[in-house]
Coordinates of C-alpha atoms and ligand atoms in Angstrom, one line a residue:
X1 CA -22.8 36.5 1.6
X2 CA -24.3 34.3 -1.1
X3 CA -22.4 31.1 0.7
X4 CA -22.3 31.3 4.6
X5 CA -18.7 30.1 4.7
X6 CA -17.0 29.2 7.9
X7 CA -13.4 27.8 6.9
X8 CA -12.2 25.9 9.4
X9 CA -9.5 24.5 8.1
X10 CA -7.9 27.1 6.8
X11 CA -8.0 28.3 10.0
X12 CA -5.8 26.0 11.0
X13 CA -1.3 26.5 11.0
X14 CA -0.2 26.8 7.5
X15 CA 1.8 23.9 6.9
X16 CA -1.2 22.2 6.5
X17 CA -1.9 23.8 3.2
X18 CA -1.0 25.9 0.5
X19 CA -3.1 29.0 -0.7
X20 CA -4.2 28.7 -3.9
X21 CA -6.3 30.6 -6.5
X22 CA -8.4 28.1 -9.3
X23 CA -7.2 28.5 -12.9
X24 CA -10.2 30.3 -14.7
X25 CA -11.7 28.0 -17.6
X26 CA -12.9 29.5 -20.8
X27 CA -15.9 28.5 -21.3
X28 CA -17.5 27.1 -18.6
X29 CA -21.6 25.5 -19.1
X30 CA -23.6 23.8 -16.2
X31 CA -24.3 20.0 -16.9
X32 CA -26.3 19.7 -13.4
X33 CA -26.5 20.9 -9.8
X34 CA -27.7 19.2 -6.7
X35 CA -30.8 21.2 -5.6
X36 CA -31.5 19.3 -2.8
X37 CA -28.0 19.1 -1.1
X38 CA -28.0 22.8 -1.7
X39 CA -30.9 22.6 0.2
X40 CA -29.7 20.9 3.0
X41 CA -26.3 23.3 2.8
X42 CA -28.2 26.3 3.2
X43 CA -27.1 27.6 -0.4
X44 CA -29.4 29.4 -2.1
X45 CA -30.4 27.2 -5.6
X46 CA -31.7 30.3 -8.0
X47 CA -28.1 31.8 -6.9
X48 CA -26.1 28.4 -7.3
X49 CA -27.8 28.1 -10.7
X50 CA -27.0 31.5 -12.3
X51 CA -23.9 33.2 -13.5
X52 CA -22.1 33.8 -10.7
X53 CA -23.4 30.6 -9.5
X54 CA -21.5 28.6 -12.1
X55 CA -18.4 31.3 -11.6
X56 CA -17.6 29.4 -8.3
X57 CA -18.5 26.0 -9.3
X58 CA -16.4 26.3 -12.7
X59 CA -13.7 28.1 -10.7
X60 CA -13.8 31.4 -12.7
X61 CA -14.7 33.5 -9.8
X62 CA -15.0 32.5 -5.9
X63 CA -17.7 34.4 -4.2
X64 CA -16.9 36.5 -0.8
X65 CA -15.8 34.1 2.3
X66 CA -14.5 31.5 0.3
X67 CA -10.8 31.0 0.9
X68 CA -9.3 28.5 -1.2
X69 CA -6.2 26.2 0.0
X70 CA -5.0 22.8 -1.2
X71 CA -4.8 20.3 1.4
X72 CA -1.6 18.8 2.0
X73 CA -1.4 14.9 2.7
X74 CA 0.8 11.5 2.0
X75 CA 0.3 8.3 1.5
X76 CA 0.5 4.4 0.4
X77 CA -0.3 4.2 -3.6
X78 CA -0.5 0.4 -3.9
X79 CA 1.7 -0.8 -0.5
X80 CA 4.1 1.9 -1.7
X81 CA 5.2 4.9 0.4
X82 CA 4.5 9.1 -0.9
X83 CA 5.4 11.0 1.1
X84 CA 4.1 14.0 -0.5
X85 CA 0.8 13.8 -2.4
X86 CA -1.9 16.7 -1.7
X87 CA -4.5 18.3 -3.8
X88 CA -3.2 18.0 -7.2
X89 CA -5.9 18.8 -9.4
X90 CA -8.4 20.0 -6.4
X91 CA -8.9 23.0 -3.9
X92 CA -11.0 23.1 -0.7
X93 CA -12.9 26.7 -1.5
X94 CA -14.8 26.7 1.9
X95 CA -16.5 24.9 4.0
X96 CA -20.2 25.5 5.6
X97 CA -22.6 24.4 8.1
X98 CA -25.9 23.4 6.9
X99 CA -29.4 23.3 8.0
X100 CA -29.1 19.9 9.5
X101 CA -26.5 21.5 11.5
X102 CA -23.9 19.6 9.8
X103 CA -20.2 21.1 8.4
X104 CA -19.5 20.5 4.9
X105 CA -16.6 20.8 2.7
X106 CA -16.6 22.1 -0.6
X107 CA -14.5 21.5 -3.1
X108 CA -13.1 22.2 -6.1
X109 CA -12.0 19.2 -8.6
X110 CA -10.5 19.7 -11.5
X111 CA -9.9 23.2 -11.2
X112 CA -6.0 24.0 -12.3
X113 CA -2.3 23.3 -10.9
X114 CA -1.4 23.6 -7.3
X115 CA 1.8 23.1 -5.9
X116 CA 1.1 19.9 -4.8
X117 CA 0.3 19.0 -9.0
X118 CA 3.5 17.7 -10.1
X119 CA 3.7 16.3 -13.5
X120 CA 0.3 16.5 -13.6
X121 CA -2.2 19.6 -15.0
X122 CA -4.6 19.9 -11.8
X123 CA -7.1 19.4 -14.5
X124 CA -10.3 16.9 -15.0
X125 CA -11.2 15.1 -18.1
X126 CA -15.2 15.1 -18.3
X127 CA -15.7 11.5 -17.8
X128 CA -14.5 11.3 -14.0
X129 CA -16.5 13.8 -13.3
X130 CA -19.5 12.5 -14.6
X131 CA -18.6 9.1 -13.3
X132 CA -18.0 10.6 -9.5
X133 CA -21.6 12.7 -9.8
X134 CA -23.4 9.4 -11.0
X135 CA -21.8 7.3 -8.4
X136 CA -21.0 9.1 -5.2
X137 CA -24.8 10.5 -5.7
X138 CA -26.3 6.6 -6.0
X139 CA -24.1 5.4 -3.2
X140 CA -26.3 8.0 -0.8
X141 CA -29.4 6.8 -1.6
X142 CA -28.4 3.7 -1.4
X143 CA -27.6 4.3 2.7
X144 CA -23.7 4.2 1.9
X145 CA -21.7 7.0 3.7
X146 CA -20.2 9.1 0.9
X147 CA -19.1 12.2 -0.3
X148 CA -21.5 14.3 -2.7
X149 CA -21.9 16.1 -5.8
X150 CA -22.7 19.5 -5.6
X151 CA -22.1 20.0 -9.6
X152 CA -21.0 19.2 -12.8
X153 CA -19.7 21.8 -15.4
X154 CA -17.9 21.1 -18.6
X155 CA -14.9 23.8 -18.9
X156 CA -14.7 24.5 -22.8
X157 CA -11.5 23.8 -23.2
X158 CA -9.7 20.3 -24.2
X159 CA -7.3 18.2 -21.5
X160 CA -4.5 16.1 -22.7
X161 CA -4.7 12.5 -21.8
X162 CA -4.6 8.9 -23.8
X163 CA -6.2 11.6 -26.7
X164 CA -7.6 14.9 -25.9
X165 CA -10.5 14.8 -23.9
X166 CA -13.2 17.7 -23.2
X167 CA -12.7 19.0 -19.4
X168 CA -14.5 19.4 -16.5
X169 CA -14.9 20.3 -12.9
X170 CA -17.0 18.5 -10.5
X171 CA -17.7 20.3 -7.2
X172 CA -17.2 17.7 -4.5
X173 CA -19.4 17.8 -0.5
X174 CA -17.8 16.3 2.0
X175 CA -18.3 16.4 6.4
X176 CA -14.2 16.8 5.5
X177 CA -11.7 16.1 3.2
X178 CA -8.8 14.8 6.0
X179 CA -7.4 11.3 4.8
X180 CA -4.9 8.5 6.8
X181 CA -2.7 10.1 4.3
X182 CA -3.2 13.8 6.2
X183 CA -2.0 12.2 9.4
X184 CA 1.4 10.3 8.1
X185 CA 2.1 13.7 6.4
X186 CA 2.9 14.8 9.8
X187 CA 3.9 11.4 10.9
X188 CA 6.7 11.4 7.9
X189 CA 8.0 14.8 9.0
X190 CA 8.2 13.5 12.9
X191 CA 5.9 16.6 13.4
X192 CA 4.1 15.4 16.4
X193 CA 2.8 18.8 17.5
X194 CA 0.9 19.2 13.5
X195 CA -0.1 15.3 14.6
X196 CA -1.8 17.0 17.9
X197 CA -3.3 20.1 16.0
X198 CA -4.7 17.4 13.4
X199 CA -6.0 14.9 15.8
X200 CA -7.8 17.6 18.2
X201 CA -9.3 18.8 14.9
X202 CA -10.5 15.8 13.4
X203 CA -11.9 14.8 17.5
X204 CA -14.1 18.2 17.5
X205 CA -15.5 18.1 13.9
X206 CA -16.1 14.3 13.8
X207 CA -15.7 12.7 16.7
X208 CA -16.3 14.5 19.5
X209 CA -17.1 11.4 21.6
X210 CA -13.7 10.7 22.0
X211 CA -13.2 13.5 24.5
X212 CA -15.4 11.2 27.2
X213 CA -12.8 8.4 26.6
X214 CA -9.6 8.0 29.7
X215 CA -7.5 8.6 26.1
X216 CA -9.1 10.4 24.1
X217 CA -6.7 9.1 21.1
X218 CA -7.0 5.9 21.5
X219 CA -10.2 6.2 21.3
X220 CA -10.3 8.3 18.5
X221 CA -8.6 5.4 16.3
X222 CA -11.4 3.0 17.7
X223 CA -14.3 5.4 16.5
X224 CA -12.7 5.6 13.0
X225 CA -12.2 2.1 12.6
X226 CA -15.6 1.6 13.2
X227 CA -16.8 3.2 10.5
X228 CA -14.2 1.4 8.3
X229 CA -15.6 -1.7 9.2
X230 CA -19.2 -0.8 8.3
X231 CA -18.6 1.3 5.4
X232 CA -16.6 -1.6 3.8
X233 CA -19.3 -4.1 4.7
X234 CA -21.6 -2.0 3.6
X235 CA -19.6 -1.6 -0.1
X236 CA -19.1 -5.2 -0.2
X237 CA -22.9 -5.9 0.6
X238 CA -23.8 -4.0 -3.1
X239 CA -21.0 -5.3 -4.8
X240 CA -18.8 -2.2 -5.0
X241 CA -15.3 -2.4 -5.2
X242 CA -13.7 1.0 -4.6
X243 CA -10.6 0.4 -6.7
X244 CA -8.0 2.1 -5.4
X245 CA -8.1 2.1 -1.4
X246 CA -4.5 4.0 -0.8
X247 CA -4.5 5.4 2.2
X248 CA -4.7 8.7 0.7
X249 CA -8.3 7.6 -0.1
X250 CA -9.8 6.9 2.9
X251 CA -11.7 9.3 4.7
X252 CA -11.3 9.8 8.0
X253 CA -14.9 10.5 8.8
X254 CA -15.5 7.5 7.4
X255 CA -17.1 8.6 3.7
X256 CA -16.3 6.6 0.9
X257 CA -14.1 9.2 -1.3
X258 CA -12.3 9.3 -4.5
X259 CA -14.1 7.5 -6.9
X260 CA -12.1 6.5 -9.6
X261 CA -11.8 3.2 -10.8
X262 CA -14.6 1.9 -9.1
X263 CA -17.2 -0.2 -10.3
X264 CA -20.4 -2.2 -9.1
X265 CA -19.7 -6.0 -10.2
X266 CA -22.2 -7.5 -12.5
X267 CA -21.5 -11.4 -12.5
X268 CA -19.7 -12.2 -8.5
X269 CA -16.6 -13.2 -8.1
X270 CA -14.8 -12.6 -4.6
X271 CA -11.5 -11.8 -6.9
X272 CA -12.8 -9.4 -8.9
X273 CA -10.7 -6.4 -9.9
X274 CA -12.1 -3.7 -12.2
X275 CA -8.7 -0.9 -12.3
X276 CA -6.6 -1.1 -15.1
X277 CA -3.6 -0.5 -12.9
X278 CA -4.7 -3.2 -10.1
X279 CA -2.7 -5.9 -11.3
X280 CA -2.4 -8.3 -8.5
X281 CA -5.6 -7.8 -7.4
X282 CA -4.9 -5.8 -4.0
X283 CA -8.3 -4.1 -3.7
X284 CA -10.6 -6.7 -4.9
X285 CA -14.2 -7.2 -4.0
X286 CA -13.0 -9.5 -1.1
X287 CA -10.2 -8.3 -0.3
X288 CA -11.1 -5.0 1.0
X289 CA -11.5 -5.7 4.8
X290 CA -8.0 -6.9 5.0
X291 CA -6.7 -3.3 3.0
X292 CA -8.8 -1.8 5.5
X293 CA -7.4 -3.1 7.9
X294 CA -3.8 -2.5 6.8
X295 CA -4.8 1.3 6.1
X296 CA -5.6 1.5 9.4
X297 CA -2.3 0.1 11.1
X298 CA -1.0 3.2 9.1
X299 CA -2.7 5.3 10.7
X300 CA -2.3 3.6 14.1
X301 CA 1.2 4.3 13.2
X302 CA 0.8 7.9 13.2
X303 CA -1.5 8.1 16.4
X304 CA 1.2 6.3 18.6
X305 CA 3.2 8.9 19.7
X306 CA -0.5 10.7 21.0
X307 CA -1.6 7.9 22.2
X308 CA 1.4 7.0 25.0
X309 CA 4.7 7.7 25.7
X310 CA 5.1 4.3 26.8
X311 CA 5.4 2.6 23.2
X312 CA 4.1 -0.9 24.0
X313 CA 1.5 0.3 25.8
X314 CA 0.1 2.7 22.8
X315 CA 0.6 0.1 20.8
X316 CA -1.3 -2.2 23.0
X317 CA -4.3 0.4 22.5
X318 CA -3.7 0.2 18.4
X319 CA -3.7 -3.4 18.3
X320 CA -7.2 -3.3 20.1
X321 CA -8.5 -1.1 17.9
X322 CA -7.5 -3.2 14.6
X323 CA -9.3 -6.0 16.5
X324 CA -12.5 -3.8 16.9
X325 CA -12.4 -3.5 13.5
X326 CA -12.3 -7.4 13.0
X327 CA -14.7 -7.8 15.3
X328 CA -17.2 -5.2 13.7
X329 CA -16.7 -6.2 10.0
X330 CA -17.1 -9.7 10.5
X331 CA -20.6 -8.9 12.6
X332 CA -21.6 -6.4 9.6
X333 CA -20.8 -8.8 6.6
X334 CA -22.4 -11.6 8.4
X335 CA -25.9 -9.7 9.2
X336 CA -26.1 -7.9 5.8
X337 CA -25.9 -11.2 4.4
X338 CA -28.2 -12.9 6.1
X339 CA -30.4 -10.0 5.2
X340 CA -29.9 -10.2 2.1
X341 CA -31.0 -13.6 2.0
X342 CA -33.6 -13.4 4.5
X343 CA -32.6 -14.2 7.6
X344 CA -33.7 -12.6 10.1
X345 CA -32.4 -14.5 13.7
X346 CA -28.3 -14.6 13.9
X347 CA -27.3 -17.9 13.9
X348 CA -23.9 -18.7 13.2
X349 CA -25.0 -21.6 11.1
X350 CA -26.4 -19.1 8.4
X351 CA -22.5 -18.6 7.3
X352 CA -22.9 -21.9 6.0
X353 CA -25.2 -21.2 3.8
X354 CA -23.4 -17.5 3.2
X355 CA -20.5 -19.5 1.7
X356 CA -22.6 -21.7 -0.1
X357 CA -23.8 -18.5 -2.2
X358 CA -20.8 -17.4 -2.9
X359 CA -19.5 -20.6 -4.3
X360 CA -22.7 -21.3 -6.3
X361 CA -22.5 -17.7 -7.7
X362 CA -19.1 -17.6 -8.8
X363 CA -19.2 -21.0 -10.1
X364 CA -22.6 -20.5 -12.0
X365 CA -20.9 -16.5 -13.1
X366 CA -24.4 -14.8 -11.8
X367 CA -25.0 -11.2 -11.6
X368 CA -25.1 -10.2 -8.4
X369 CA -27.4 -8.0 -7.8
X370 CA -30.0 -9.5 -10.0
X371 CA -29.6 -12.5 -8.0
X372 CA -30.5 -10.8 -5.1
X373 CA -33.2 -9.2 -6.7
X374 CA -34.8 -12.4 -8.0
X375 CA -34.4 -14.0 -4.7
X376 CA -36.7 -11.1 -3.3
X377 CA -39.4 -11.9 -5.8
X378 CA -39.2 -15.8 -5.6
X379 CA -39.5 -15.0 -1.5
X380 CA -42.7 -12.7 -3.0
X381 CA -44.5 -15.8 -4.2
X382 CA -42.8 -15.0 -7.7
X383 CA -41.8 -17.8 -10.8
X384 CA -38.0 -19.0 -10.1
X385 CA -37.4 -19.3 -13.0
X386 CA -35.9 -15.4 -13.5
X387 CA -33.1 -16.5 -10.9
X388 CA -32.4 -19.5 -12.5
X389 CA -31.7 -18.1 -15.6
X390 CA -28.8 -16.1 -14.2
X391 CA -27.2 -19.9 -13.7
X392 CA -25.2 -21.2 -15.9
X393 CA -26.1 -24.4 -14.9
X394 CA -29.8 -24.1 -13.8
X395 CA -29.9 -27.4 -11.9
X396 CA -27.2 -25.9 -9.2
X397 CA -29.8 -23.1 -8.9
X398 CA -32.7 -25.6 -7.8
X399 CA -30.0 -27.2 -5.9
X400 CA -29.0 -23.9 -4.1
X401 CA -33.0 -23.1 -3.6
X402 CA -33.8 -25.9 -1.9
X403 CA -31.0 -25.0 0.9
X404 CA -32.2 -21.7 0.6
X405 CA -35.8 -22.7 2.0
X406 CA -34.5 -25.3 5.0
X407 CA -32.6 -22.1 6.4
X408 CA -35.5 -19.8 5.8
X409 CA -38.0 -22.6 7.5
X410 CA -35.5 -23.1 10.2
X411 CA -35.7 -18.9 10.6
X412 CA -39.0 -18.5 11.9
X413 CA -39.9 -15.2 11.9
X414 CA -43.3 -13.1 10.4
X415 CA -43.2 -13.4 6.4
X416 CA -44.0 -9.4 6.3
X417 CA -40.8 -8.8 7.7
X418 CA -38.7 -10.8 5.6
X419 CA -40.2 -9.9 2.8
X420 CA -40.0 -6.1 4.0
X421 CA -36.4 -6.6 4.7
X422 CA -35.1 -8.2 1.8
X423 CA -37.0 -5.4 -0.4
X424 CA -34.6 -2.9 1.9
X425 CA -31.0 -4.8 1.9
X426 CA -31.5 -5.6 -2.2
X427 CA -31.3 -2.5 -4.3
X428 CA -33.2 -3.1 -8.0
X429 CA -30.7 -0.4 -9.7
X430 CA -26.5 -0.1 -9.3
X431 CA -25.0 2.0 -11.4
X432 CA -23.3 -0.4 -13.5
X433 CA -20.4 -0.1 -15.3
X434 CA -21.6 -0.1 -19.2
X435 CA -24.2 2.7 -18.3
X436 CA -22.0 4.9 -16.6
X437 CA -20.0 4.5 -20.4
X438 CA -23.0 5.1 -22.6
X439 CA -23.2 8.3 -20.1
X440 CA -20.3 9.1 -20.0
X441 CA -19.7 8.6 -24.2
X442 CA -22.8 11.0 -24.6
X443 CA -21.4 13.5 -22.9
X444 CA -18.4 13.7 -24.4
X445 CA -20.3 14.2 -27.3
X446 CA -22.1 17.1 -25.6
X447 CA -25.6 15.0 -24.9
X448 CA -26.3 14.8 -21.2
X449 CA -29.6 13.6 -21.5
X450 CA -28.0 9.9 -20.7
X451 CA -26.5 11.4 -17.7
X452 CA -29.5 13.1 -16.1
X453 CA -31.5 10.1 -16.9
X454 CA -28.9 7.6 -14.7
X455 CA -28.9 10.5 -12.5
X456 CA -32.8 10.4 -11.8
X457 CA -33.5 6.8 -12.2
X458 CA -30.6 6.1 -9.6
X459 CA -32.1 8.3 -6.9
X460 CA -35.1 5.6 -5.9
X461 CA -33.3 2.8 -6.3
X462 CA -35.2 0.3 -3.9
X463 CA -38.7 1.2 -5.3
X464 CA -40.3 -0.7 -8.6
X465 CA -39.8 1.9 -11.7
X466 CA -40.9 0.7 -15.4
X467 CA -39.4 3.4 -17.1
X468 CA -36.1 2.5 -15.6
X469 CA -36.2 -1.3 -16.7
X470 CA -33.8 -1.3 -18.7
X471 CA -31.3 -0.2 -16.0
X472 CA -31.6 -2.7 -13.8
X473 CA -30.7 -5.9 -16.6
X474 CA -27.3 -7.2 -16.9
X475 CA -24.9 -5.8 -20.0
X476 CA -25.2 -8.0 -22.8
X477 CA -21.6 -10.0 -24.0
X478 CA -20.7 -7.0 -26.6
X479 CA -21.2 -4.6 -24.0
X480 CA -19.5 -5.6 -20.7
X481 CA -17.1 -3.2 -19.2
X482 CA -14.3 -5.1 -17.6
X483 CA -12.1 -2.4 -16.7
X484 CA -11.7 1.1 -15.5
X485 CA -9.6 3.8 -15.1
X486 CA -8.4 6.2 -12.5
X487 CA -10.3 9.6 -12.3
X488 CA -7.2 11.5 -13.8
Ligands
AMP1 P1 -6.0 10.0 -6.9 O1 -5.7 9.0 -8.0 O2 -7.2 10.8 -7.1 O3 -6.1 9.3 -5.5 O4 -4.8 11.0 -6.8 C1 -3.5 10.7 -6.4 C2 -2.7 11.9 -6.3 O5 -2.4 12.4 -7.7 C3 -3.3 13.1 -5.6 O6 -2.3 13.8 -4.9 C4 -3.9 13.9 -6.7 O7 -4.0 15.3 -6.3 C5 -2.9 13.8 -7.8 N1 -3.4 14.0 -9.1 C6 -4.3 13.1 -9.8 N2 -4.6 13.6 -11.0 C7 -4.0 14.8 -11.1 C8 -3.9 15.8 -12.2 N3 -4.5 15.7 -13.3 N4 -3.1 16.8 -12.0 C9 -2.4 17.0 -10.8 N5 -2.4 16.1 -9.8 C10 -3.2 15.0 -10.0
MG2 MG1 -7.1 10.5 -4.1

């Protein structure tokens, strides 16, 4: 077997899925493949590379073991209730365990109708997929939980969207591809025995810790909303706002998945909203711990009816869980703040000066990771005057700097370590928004040379690189990107 395949999931009752075969594109060509996750998955990279190689990652032709299904799942699309969703334009081909020892999913986007497609073509327009690969791919270096790209390919043939667009298929990694939206499938079909098949799963592949717990399912919703509370803390520390947090796109093992719409801010602002279809502003920048934590009262929803008979008192275990979450989030903004800025001790005091930043920033428009980045060097013994120039009024920068340094003397600490840590909490490259276009408007054009270059710089992102310089400055007026679209 070219892939060691071990499909668990398929293994699993068949209302969970449907079996399905990918539509064969014409003229499939490799834009780029992950050699080093291959590595890591134990999949052989001269094989992964070739013809048959790009067979399976195109969809033309799944190699032996693979066993292809579309997941079924529901969900909450802006507040508002599906009850069917499911792999619509994706397929789970197989899933194996790599030689960290870790399973991984692999899938198939963009790779033809299912019956979960409805209206739409189970198809990919090039751009998402280049968008996901850039992004999902920068978010792991950048110590961010996410799913990975495996590959790109472009498919030959044109999709029908806003215009025609050329296609593509992105091959998605992920420790699994079960969502909130997986469980209120179930939970919508008062299927409590699927619930039990799902939850036992989900306890043995990712948390198997839960089985120590007195109940082992309200424990289970604890774990996950633990790493909700520091994967959005972490998001919010870089300045990502994932877009479009339905609870069909969140991840129970706790991977940030499903980047569409999402986009690293330049200039801060806690309201920030990059989707075109995000109107009111229900997953912006700082509003994603409170969505996070209604996503999870969905699922604590589901879990109820596993977790007691007794209704109050499972609900009694939910409600603890949500304020775990709380509890956890608030700890994880604060410290990765303080980081940020250089504070090393925890002193509650130090959210004073937290707010303080974010009401200078948004007043004064500054990027925010330059900011950040500045700051480092100013902490380095460099000039201020690079950060002040992100002010609009440069006085409320000398202002803000002079708080900056009472905290810092009030910190104590060894100036190594501060300097150390702020170098590792402020990343000098995002992907940000107008260079993911250029890359994206390249490749359209059939030039991926714009592409592989994001793609490299992005993979070092905390280290000094000349070459990249460019990358790291803000967009100029004529070339800010103020809104994006989702990946369909
Ligand atoms: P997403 O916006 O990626 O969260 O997708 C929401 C739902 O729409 C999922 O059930 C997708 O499978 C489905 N979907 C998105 N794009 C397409 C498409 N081009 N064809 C079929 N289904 C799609
Ligand atoms: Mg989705």
């Amino acid at each position: 077997m070219q892939i060691p395949f071990d499909n668990s999931y398929a293994r699993l009752p068949e209302n969970f899925f449907k079996k399905v075969n990918p539509s064969a594109p014409p003229e499939p060509t490799l834009i780029r493949v992950n050699t080093e996750l291959a590595d890591i998955m134990g999949i052989d990279v001269d094989w992964l590379q070739s013809k048959e190689g790009l067979a399976m990652l195109s969809g033309q032709a799944l190699p032996k073991g693979s066993d292809p299904i579309a997941m079924a799942y529901a969900g909450h699309q802006f507040g508002g209730w599906s009850p069917k969703l499911g792999d619509g334009r994706a397929l789970l081909i197989g899933e194996v365990i790599g030689n960290d020892g870790i399973r991984r999913d692999i899938q198939l986007k963009g790779s033809g109708h299912t019956p979960f497609s409805r209206s739409g073509d189970g198809k990919s327009a090039l751009g998402p997929v280049l968008r996901e690969y850039i992004v999902s791919e920068a978010m792991a270096v950048l110590g961010v939980p996410t799913t990975r790209a495996l590959a790109a390919v472009t498919t030959g043939e044109n999709v029908v969207r806003n215009t025609l667009e050329p296609g593509g298929v992105f091959t998605r990694v992920a420790q699994s591809h079960v969502r909130i939206g997986t469980f209120q499938y179930f939970y919508a079909r008062q299927d409590n025995g699927s619930l039990k098949i799902l939850a036992d799963y989900v306890i043995e592949r990712h948390y198997p810790d839960a089985l120590n717990a007195a109940n082992p399912y309200a424990e289970l919703l604890k774990l996950i909303a633990a790493r909700q509370a520091e994967l959005i803390a972490k998001w919010m520390s870089f300045g990502f706002i994932h877009g479009v947090m339905n609870t069909d796109n969140v991840q129970i093992a706790g991977e940030t998945i499903d980047y569409g719409p999402c986009a690293f801010m330049d200039d801060f602002h806690p309201h920030k909203v990059f989707s075109s279809i995000d109107q009111y502003g229900r997953y912006a920048w700082g509003k994603q711990s409170e969505i996070g934590q209604w996503n999870l009262m969905r699922l604590a929803d589901t879990l109820l009816p596993l977790i007691d008979d007794d209704l109050e008192r499972a609900k009694i275990a939910a409600e603890d869980a949500i304020k775990h979450f709380n509890e956890l989030f608030q700890i994880s903004i604060f410290k990765k703040f303080s980081r940020k800025l250089g504070l090393l001790s925890d002193d509650e005091n130090q959210n004073d000066l937290i707010s303080l930043t974010f009401e200078v920033m948004t007043e004064n428009e500054v990027d925010f990771t330059l900011f950040f980045r500045h700051l480092t060097k100013v902490y380095d013994g460099g000039e201020t005057s690079p950060l002040c120039r992100l002010f609009k009024n440069p006085a409320a920068c000398d202002d803000w700097l002079k708080k900056w340094r009472e905290f810092i003397t009030l910190d104590g600490g060894n100036e190594q370590d501060r300097l150390k840590t702020m170098q590792s909490y402020n990343p000098i490259l995002i992907p940000r928004n107008h260079r993911i276009a250029e890359a994206i408007a390249a490749g359209e054009q059939g030039d991926f040379k714009v592409f592989n270059r994001l793609v490299d710089a992005y993979r070092n992102p905390y280290s000094e690189q000349p070459e990249y310089a460019d990358l790291e400055q803000a967009p100029m007026a004529t070339e800010i990107v103020n809104e994006t679209f989702c990946g369909t």
